[in-house]
Amino acid sequence: MYRRLYTKGELILHYLSMPVIVTILSATIGNILGYTVFKNVVVSMYYNSYSLPAYETVWNTDAFFKTTIIPVILMLVVNLCVIIKMMQHTPLQFLRHDLKKTKRKKAMRLPRWKFLSRFRLRIIFQNISNYVILFAGIFFIMVMLAMAVGMPSTLKYYQDNVADMMFAKYQYVLKNYENEDEDIITTVNKDAEKFGMYSLQKKSDEIDEEVSVYGIIEDSRYVEISGLEELKGNAIYVSKPFSDKYGLRIGDSVTLDEKYENKQYRFEVAGIYDRCQSIAVFMPLENYHRMFDLEEDEFSGFMSDSEITDIDEAYIATMITEREITKMCDQLDHSMGSYMEYFQILCILLSAILIYLLTKIIIEKNENAISMTKILGYENGEIASLYLLSTTWILIISDVISVVLGTFVMTQAWKTIMFSYSGWFTFVIEPTGYLKMFLFVLIGYLFVMFLDFARIKKIPMDEALKNME
């Protein structure tokens, strides 16, 4: 009888071809769907976010390279390295399933627990590398979940609390404090209060940030800062967003620059004011006049809890209300808020796929042991409790740790992102958000458990007998 002998090269090509073909097909289908069906999702975000002209679909070479070429190359290189390494074994080693170069000569001594508890602990130690990968995967998914859960929470937090962060319901910034007749602009509105505002810059490697310097009258009704009138020289209070963004603390020094002149101002931080959302600093109006060499009666506008109607609109540069403050949050929530819900579902699916692949490897690795336990008379439910409960312990522990680490990483990433923009939003996740992050991964795992139990049921009892030497 003629026998065909296969070379190592042919075997490598055979086992390498299938994963590469699947990757190429997946990338091709992904590109087709991306430029047809799913492009409508991005187009909807585009039209919801900006008032821009009609779009035109254009082939993106850079996106094709990153989403198609790189994954195919990675799949090719990784599988080639693994297969070449496995081909170093002899045919006899493959027949005996003896594919480990190093073996533990002596089993690890376990605590004197009950038999089933020790058995589960042994399963964990035998599959520790798979559980490490499981933890890494859950951690990566949790970072994405932190963004999907945290962004809507952050926007909602600022939408709900913007009223508490405003000086007054109305803030009028004037073009000039004098009218055409060089008379000082006044109002009969009893709620109105003068303030001074000057614009400087905080220069950094990422962005030259505009900083509003406020001069506040003594005993202000709207900017209630205890001890502000006692500040001397270059002492200031900084807003909470300014403090958070640049890490300013009481006693620190901060240097601000003129926008169009080569002039700098050095300030000493005397305190932090938390009822302000903008990047701003505060000083007594008297110090403000002296600092910027202004007239004693000069001011920039009025703060008021009621609308001012006796100032000609020609003299008003801008009027700031709650609507203007929340406009950006509303726009982000409108354009991206609903898509965060879809992203949460995507994260659940990703976690389920990852957990399924790893638990599948663990079950396949222990097929002989599972088959032997069936021969010894254990039921499918008892066997599942041995293997699946071990994985459940690891998953719950990984889930809890990843919630904390994922949130921390996303918080740091958020700070890095916000450094590239003017203004500051602190990343906020509500307590229920942490619970949602934990449950989303757990939901994916519960779905996988049914598939794993079905896989355990299908393992025949003669599997162990077939592989006995």
Coordinates of C-alpha atoms in Angstrom, one line a residue:
M1 CA 0.0 0.0 0.0
Y2 CA 1.3 3.4 -1.0
R3 CA 1.8 5.8 1.9
R4 CA 2.2 9.5 1.5
L5 CA 4.9 11.1 3.6
Y6 CA 4.4 14.7 4.5
T7 CA 7.3 17.1 5.1
K8 CA 7.4 19.6 7.9
G9 CA 7.0 22.4 5.4
E10 CA 3.8 20.9 4.1
L11 CA 2.4 20.4 7.6
I12 CA 3.3 23.9 8.5
L13 CA 1.6 25.2 5.4
H14 CA -1.4 23.1 6.0
Y15 CA -2.0 24.2 9.6
L16 CA -1.1 27.8 8.8
S17 CA -3.5 28.2 5.9
M18 CA -6.8 27.9 7.7
P19 CA -6.3 30.7 10.3
V20 CA -4.8 33.0 7.7
I21 CA -7.7 32.3 5.3
V22 CA -10.3 32.9 8.0
T23 CA -8.5 36.2 8.9
I24 CA -8.4 37.4 5.3
L25 CA -12.1 36.5 4.9
S26 CA -13.1 38.3 8.1
A27 CA -11.1 41.4 7.1
T28 CA -12.6 41.4 3.6
I29 CA -16.2 41.0 5.0
G30 CA -15.4 43.6 7.6
N31 CA -14.3 46.1 5.0
I32 CA -17.4 45.4 2.8
L33 CA -19.8 45.9 5.7
G34 CA -17.8 48.9 7.0
Y35 CA -18.2 50.7 3.7
T36 CA -21.8 49.7 3.2
V37 CA -24.0 48.8 6.1
F38 CA -22.1 50.1 9.2
K39 CA -21.0 53.4 7.6
N40 CA -24.5 54.7 8.2
V41 CA -23.9 54.6 11.9
V42 CA -20.8 56.8 11.5
V43 CA -22.7 59.1 9.1
S44 CA -25.4 59.5 11.7
M45 CA -22.9 60.5 14.3
Y46 CA -21.3 62.9 11.8
Y47 CA -24.6 64.7 11.1
N48 CA -25.6 64.7 14.8
S49 CA -22.3 66.3 15.8
Y50 CA -21.5 68.9 13.3
S51 CA -23.2 71.4 10.9
L52 CA -21.0 70.3 7.9
P53 CA -21.7 69.7 4.2
A54 CA -22.9 66.3 2.9
Y55 CA -20.3 63.6 3.2
E56 CA -18.7 61.5 0.5
T57 CA -17.4 58.0 1.1
V58 CA -13.7 57.8 0.3
W59 CA -11.4 54.8 0.4
N60 CA -9.0 55.2 3.3
T61 CA -5.7 53.5 2.7
D62 CA -4.5 54.1 6.3
A63 CA -7.6 52.4 7.7
F64 CA -7.2 49.5 5.3
F65 CA -3.6 49.0 6.4
K66 CA -4.5 49.1 10.2
T67 CA -7.6 47.0 10.0
T68 CA -6.7 44.5 7.3
I69 CA -3.0 44.2 6.5
I70 CA -1.7 44.4 10.1
P71 CA -4.1 41.7 11.5
V72 CA -3.3 39.3 8.6
I73 CA 0.5 39.8 9.2
L74 CA 0.0 39.3 13.0
M75 CA -2.0 36.2 12.5
L76 CA 0.6 34.9 10.0
V77 CA 3.6 35.6 12.2
V78 CA 2.1 34.4 15.5
N79 CA 0.8 31.1 14.1
L80 CA 4.0 30.5 12.1
C81 CA 6.1 30.8 15.3
V82 CA 3.8 28.5 17.3
I83 CA 3.5 25.9 14.6
I84 CA 7.3 25.8 13.9
K85 CA 7.9 25.4 17.6
M86 CA 5.4 22.5 17.8
M87 CA 7.0 20.8 14.8
Q88 CA 10.1 20.3 16.8
H89 CA 8.4 17.4 18.6
T90 CA 8.7 13.9 17.3
P91 CA 5.8 11.9 15.8
L92 CA 5.8 9.6 18.9
Q93 CA 5.5 12.6 21.2
F94 CA 2.4 13.7 19.2
L95 CA 0.9 10.3 19.5
R96 CA 1.4 10.3 23.3
H97 CA 0.3 13.9 23.7
D98 CA 3.7 14.5 25.2
L99 CA 4.1 18.1 24.0
K100 CA 5.7 19.7 27.0
K101 CA 9.4 20.0 27.2
T102 CA 9.4 20.5 30.9
K103 CA 7.3 18.5 33.4
R104 CA 6.7 19.0 37.0
K105 CA 8.3 16.0 38.7
K106 CA 6.5 16.6 42.0
A107 CA 3.0 17.8 42.4
M108 CA 2.5 21.0 44.4
R109 CA 1.5 20.4 48.0
L110 CA -2.0 21.7 48.6
P111 CA -3.8 22.7 51.8
R112 CA -5.7 19.9 53.6
W113 CA -9.1 21.0 52.4
K114 CA -11.9 18.8 51.2
F115 CA -11.3 16.7 48.1
L116 CA -13.4 18.8 45.8
S117 CA -11.9 22.0 46.9
R118 CA -8.4 20.7 46.4
F119 CA -9.4 19.3 43.0
R120 CA -10.7 22.8 41.9
L121 CA -7.5 24.4 43.2
R122 CA -5.4 21.9 41.2
I123 CA -7.4 22.8 38.1
I124 CA -6.6 26.5 38.7
F125 CA -2.8 25.8 39.0
Q126 CA -2.8 23.6 35.9
N127 CA -4.4 26.3 33.8
I128 CA -2.8 29.3 35.4
S129 CA -1.5 30.7 32.0
N130 CA -5.0 30.6 30.5
Y131 CA -6.4 32.4 33.5
V132 CA -3.7 35.1 33.3
I133 CA -4.8 35.7 29.6
L134 CA -8.4 35.7 30.8
F135 CA -7.5 38.4 33.4
A136 CA -5.7 40.5 30.8
G137 CA -8.6 40.2 28.4
I138 CA -11.2 41.2 31.0
F139 CA -9.0 44.1 32.0
F140 CA -8.8 45.4 28.4
I141 CA -12.6 45.1 28.1
M142 CA -13.1 46.8 31.4
V143 CA -11.2 49.9 30.2
M144 CA -13.5 50.1 27.2
L145 CA -16.5 49.6 29.5
A146 CA -15.3 52.4 31.8
M147 CA -15.4 54.7 28.9
A148 CA -18.8 53.4 27.7
V149 CA -20.3 53.7 31.2
G150 CA -18.3 56.7 32.4
M151 CA -18.8 59.2 29.5
P152 CA -22.7 59.3 29.9
S153 CA -22.3 59.6 33.7
T154 CA -19.7 62.4 33.3
L155 CA -22.0 64.4 30.9
K156 CA -25.0 63.8 33.1
Y157 CA -23.1 64.9 36.2
Y158 CA -22.2 68.3 34.7
Q159 CA -25.7 68.8 33.2
D160 CA -27.3 68.2 36.6
N161 CA -24.8 70.3 38.5
V162 CA -24.1 73.2 36.2
A163 CA -26.5 75.5 38.1
D164 CA -24.4 75.1 41.2
M165 CA -21.2 75.9 39.3
M166 CA -22.4 79.2 37.9
F167 CA -21.7 82.5 39.6
A168 CA -25.1 83.8 38.7
K169 CA -28.0 83.0 36.4
Y170 CA -26.9 85.7 34.0
Q171 CA -23.4 87.0 33.4
Y172 CA -23.0 90.0 31.0
V173 CA -19.7 90.8 29.5
L174 CA -19.5 94.3 28.1
K175 CA -17.6 95.6 25.1
N176 CA -16.5 98.6 27.1
Y177 CA -17.4 99.9 30.6
E178 CA -18.2 103.3 29.1
N179 CA -20.8 104.3 26.5
E180 CA -20.4 106.6 23.5
D181 CA -20.6 109.6 25.7
E182 CA -17.8 108.2 27.9
D183 CA -20.3 107.8 30.7
I184 CA -19.9 104.6 32.9
I185 CA -22.5 102.0 32.0
T186 CA -24.9 101.4 34.8
T187 CA -28.1 99.5 35.6
V188 CA -31.0 99.9 38.0
N189 CA -31.2 96.1 38.5
K190 CA -30.7 95.5 42.2
D191 CA -29.3 92.0 41.6
A192 CA -26.5 93.3 39.3
E193 CA -23.0 93.2 40.6
K194 CA -19.9 94.5 38.8
F195 CA -16.9 92.2 38.1
G196 CA -13.6 92.5 36.2
M197 CA -12.4 89.9 33.8
Y198 CA -9.0 89.7 32.0
S199 CA -7.8 87.0 29.7
L200 CA -4.3 85.4 30.1
Q201 CA -2.8 82.1 28.9
K202 CA -1.4 79.1 30.7
K203 CA 1.2 77.8 28.3
S204 CA 2.1 74.1 28.1
D205 CA 3.5 71.6 25.6
E206 CA 0.0 70.4 24.7
I207 CA -2.0 73.7 24.4
D208 CA -1.9 77.3 25.3
E209 CA -4.9 77.4 27.6
E210 CA -7.0 80.6 28.0
V211 CA -7.4 81.5 31.7
S212 CA -10.0 84.0 32.8
V213 CA -8.8 86.3 35.6
Y214 CA -11.7 87.7 37.7
G215 CA -11.7 90.8 39.8
I216 CA -14.3 90.4 42.5
I217 CA -15.8 93.1 44.6
E218 CA -15.7 93.0 48.4
D219 CA -18.5 90.9 50.0
S220 CA -19.7 89.6 46.7
R221 CA -23.1 87.8 46.6
Y222 CA -22.2 85.6 43.7
V223 CA -18.6 84.6 44.2
E224 CA -18.5 83.8 47.9
I225 CA -14.9 83.2 48.7
S226 CA -14.0 83.5 52.4
G227 CA -11.0 85.7 52.9
L228 CA -10.8 86.8 49.3
E229 CA -10.7 90.5 50.2
E230 CA -7.8 89.9 52.5
L231 CA -5.5 88.7 49.7
K232 CA -2.5 90.9 49.0
G233 CA -0.1 91.3 46.1
N234 CA -0.2 88.4 43.6
A235 CA -2.2 86.0 45.8
I236 CA -5.2 84.4 44.1
Y237 CA -7.8 81.7 44.3
V238 CA -8.0 79.2 41.5
S239 CA -11.0 77.3 40.2
K240 CA -11.3 73.6 40.9
P241 CA -11.0 72.6 37.2
F242 CA -7.8 74.7 37.0
S243 CA -6.5 73.0 40.1
D244 CA -7.4 69.5 38.9
K245 CA -6.0 69.9 35.4
Y246 CA -2.6 71.3 36.3
G247 CA -2.3 69.8 39.8
L248 CA -2.2 73.1 41.6
R249 CA -2.3 73.1 45.4
I250 CA -2.4 75.8 48.1
G251 CA 1.0 77.4 48.3
D252 CA 2.0 76.6 44.7
S253 CA 3.0 79.2 42.2
V254 CA 1.6 79.5 38.7
T255 CA 2.8 81.7 35.8
L256 CA 0.4 83.1 33.2
D257 CA 1.2 84.9 30.0
E258 CA -0.3 87.8 28.1
K259 CA -1.8 86.5 24.8
Y260 CA -0.3 89.1 22.5
E261 CA 2.6 90.6 24.5
N262 CA 5.8 89.2 25.9
K263 CA 4.7 89.7 29.5
Q264 CA 4.2 87.2 32.3
Y265 CA 2.4 87.3 35.7
R266 CA 3.4 85.1 38.6
F267 CA 0.7 84.2 41.1
E268 CA 0.6 82.4 44.4
V269 CA -2.3 80.0 45.0
A270 CA -4.0 81.0 48.3
G271 CA -7.1 78.7 47.9
I272 CA -9.3 76.7 45.6
Y273 CA -12.8 77.8 44.6
D274 CA -15.1 74.8 43.7
R275 CA -18.2 76.6 42.4
C276 CA -16.8 77.3 38.9
Q277 CA -16.6 75.1 35.8
S278 CA -14.2 77.2 33.8
I279 CA -10.4 77.6 34.0
A280 CA -10.2 80.7 36.0
V281 CA -8.5 82.6 38.9
F282 CA -10.0 85.1 41.4
M283 CA -8.6 88.1 43.2
P284 CA -10.0 91.3 44.8
L285 CA -11.1 93.9 42.3
E286 CA -8.7 96.4 43.8
N287 CA -5.8 94.0 43.3
Y288 CA -7.1 93.3 39.8
H289 CA -6.9 97.0 38.9
R290 CA -3.4 97.3 40.2
M291 CA -2.2 94.1 38.6
F292 CA -3.3 95.1 35.1
D293 CA -2.8 98.9 35.5
L294 CA -6.5 99.7 35.0
E295 CA -8.6 102.7 36.0
E296 CA -10.1 102.5 39.5
D297 CA -13.7 102.5 38.2
E298 CA -13.1 100.1 35.2
F299 CA -15.0 96.8 35.1
S300 CA -15.9 94.2 32.5
G301 CA -19.5 93.4 33.2
F302 CA -22.3 92.4 35.5
M303 CA -23.4 89.3 37.3
S304 CA -27.1 89.0 38.1
D305 CA -29.7 86.4 39.1
S306 CA -32.3 88.3 37.1
E307 CA -32.2 89.5 33.5
I308 CA -30.8 93.0 32.9
T309 CA -33.0 94.9 30.4
D310 CA -31.8 98.5 30.7
I311 CA -28.4 98.1 29.0
D312 CA -28.3 98.6 25.2
E313 CA -27.5 95.3 23.4
A314 CA -24.9 97.2 21.4
Y315 CA -22.7 97.5 24.5
I316 CA -23.0 93.8 25.4
A317 CA -20.3 91.5 24.0
T318 CA -21.8 88.3 25.3
M319 CA -24.4 87.0 27.8
I320 CA -23.6 83.7 29.6
T321 CA -26.5 81.6 30.9
E322 CA -27.0 78.0 32.0
R323 CA -27.9 77.2 28.4
E324 CA -24.5 78.3 27.1
I325 CA -22.6 76.4 29.8
T326 CA -24.5 73.1 29.1
K327 CA -24.4 73.4 25.3
M328 CA -21.3 71.4 24.9
C329 CA -22.5 68.6 27.2
D330 CA -25.8 68.5 25.5
Q331 CA -24.1 68.2 22.1
L332 CA -21.8 65.4 23.2
D333 CA -24.7 63.6 24.8
H334 CA -26.8 64.0 21.7
S335 CA -24.1 62.8 19.3
M336 CA -22.4 60.1 21.4
G337 CA -24.6 59.3 24.4
S338 CA -26.8 56.8 22.6
Y339 CA -23.8 55.1 20.9
M340 CA -22.3 54.4 24.3
E341 CA -25.2 52.0 24.9
Y342 CA -24.3 50.1 21.7
F343 CA -20.7 50.1 22.8
Q344 CA -21.7 48.6 26.1
I345 CA -23.4 45.7 24.3
L346 CA -20.3 45.3 22.1
C347 CA -18.2 45.0 25.3
I348 CA -20.5 42.3 26.6
L349 CA -20.2 40.3 23.3
L350 CA -16.4 40.7 23.3
S351 CA -16.1 39.5 26.9
A352 CA -18.4 36.5 26.1
I353 CA -16.2 35.6 23.1
L354 CA -13.0 35.9 25.0
I355 CA -14.2 33.8 28.0
Y356 CA -15.7 31.2 25.6
L357 CA -12.4 30.7 23.7
L358 CA -10.3 30.4 26.9
T359 CA -12.8 28.1 28.7
K360 CA -12.9 26.0 25.6
I361 CA -9.1 25.6 25.7
I362 CA -9.3 24.7 29.4
I363 CA -12.0 22.0 28.8
E364 CA -10.2 20.6 25.8
K365 CA -7.0 20.4 27.7
N366 CA -8.8 18.4 30.5
E367 CA -10.8 16.1 28.2
N368 CA -9.0 13.0 29.5
A369 CA -9.5 14.0 33.1
I370 CA -13.2 14.8 32.5
S371 CA -13.7 11.5 30.7
M372 CA -12.0 9.6 33.6
T373 CA -14.3 11.3 36.2
K374 CA -17.3 10.1 34.2
I375 CA -15.9 6.6 34.3
L376 CA -15.6 6.9 38.1
G377 CA -19.3 7.6 38.2
Y378 CA -19.5 11.4 38.5
E379 CA -22.5 13.1 36.9
N380 CA -22.2 15.9 34.3
G381 CA -23.4 18.4 36.9
E382 CA -20.8 17.4 39.4
I383 CA -18.0 17.5 36.7
A384 CA -19.2 21.0 35.6
S385 CA -19.1 22.2 39.2
L386 CA -15.5 21.1 39.4
Y387 CA -14.3 22.8 36.2
L388 CA -16.7 25.7 35.7
L389 CA -16.8 26.7 39.4
S390 CA -13.0 27.1 39.3
T391 CA -13.3 29.3 36.3
T392 CA -16.1 31.2 38.0
W393 CA -13.9 32.0 41.0
I394 CA -11.1 33.3 38.8
L395 CA -13.5 35.3 36.7
I396 CA -15.3 37.0 39.6
I397 CA -11.9 37.9 41.2
S398 CA -10.6 39.2 37.8
D399 CA -13.9 41.1 37.3
V400 CA -13.7 42.9 40.6
I401 CA -10.0 43.8 40.2
S402 CA -10.5 44.9 36.6
V403 CA -13.3 47.2 37.5
V404 CA -11.0 49.1 39.8
L405 CA -7.9 49.0 37.5
G406 CA -10.0 49.7 34.3
T407 CA -11.6 52.8 35.9
F408 CA -8.1 54.0 37.1
V409 CA -6.6 53.6 33.6
M410 CA -9.6 55.3 31.9
T411 CA -9.4 58.2 34.4
Q412 CA -5.7 58.7 33.6
A413 CA -6.4 58.4 29.8
W414 CA -9.2 60.9 30.2
K415 CA -6.8 63.4 31.8
T416 CA -4.4 62.9 28.9
I417 CA -7.2 63.5 26.4
M418 CA -8.5 66.6 28.2
F419 CA -5.0 68.1 28.3
S420 CA -5.3 68.5 24.5
Y421 CA -8.4 70.7 24.8
S422 CA -9.3 73.9 26.5
G423 CA -11.4 73.5 29.7
W424 CA -11.7 70.6 32.0
F425 CA -14.2 67.8 32.8
T426 CA -13.4 65.4 35.6
F427 CA -14.1 61.8 34.7
V428 CA -17.1 60.7 36.8
I429 CA -18.6 57.2 37.3
E430 CA -21.6 56.8 39.5
P431 CA -21.7 54.0 42.1
T432 CA -24.2 52.1 39.9
G433 CA -21.8 52.4 37.0
Y434 CA -19.3 50.2 38.8
L435 CA -22.0 47.6 39.4
K436 CA -23.0 47.8 35.7
M437 CA -19.4 47.2 34.6
F438 CA -19.1 44.1 36.9
L439 CA -22.4 42.7 35.7
F440 CA -21.8 43.2 32.0
V441 CA -18.8 40.8 32.1
L442 CA -20.7 38.4 34.3
I443 CA -23.6 38.4 31.9
G444 CA -21.3 37.4 29.1
Y445 CA -19.8 34.6 31.3
L446 CA -23.3 33.2 32.3
F447 CA -24.0 32.8 28.6
V448 CA -20.8 31.0 28.1
M449 CA -21.4 28.6 31.0
F450 CA -24.4 27.0 29.1
L451 CA -22.1 26.4 26.1
D452 CA -19.3 25.0 28.3
F453 CA -21.8 22.7 30.1
A454 CA -23.0 21.3 26.8
R455 CA -19.4 20.7 25.8
I456 CA -18.7 18.8 29.0
K457 CA -21.8 16.6 28.4
K458 CA -20.5 15.7 24.9
I459 CA -17.1 14.3 26.1
P460 CA -17.5 10.5 25.9
M461 CA -16.3 8.2 28.7
D462 CA -14.1 6.2 26.2
E463 CA -11.9 9.4 25.6
A464 CA -9.7 8.5 28.6
L465 CA -9.4 4.8 27.5
K466 CA -8.3 5.8 24.0
N467 CA -5.4 7.9 25.2
M468 CA -4.1 5.4 27.8
E469 CA -0.6 4.1 27.2

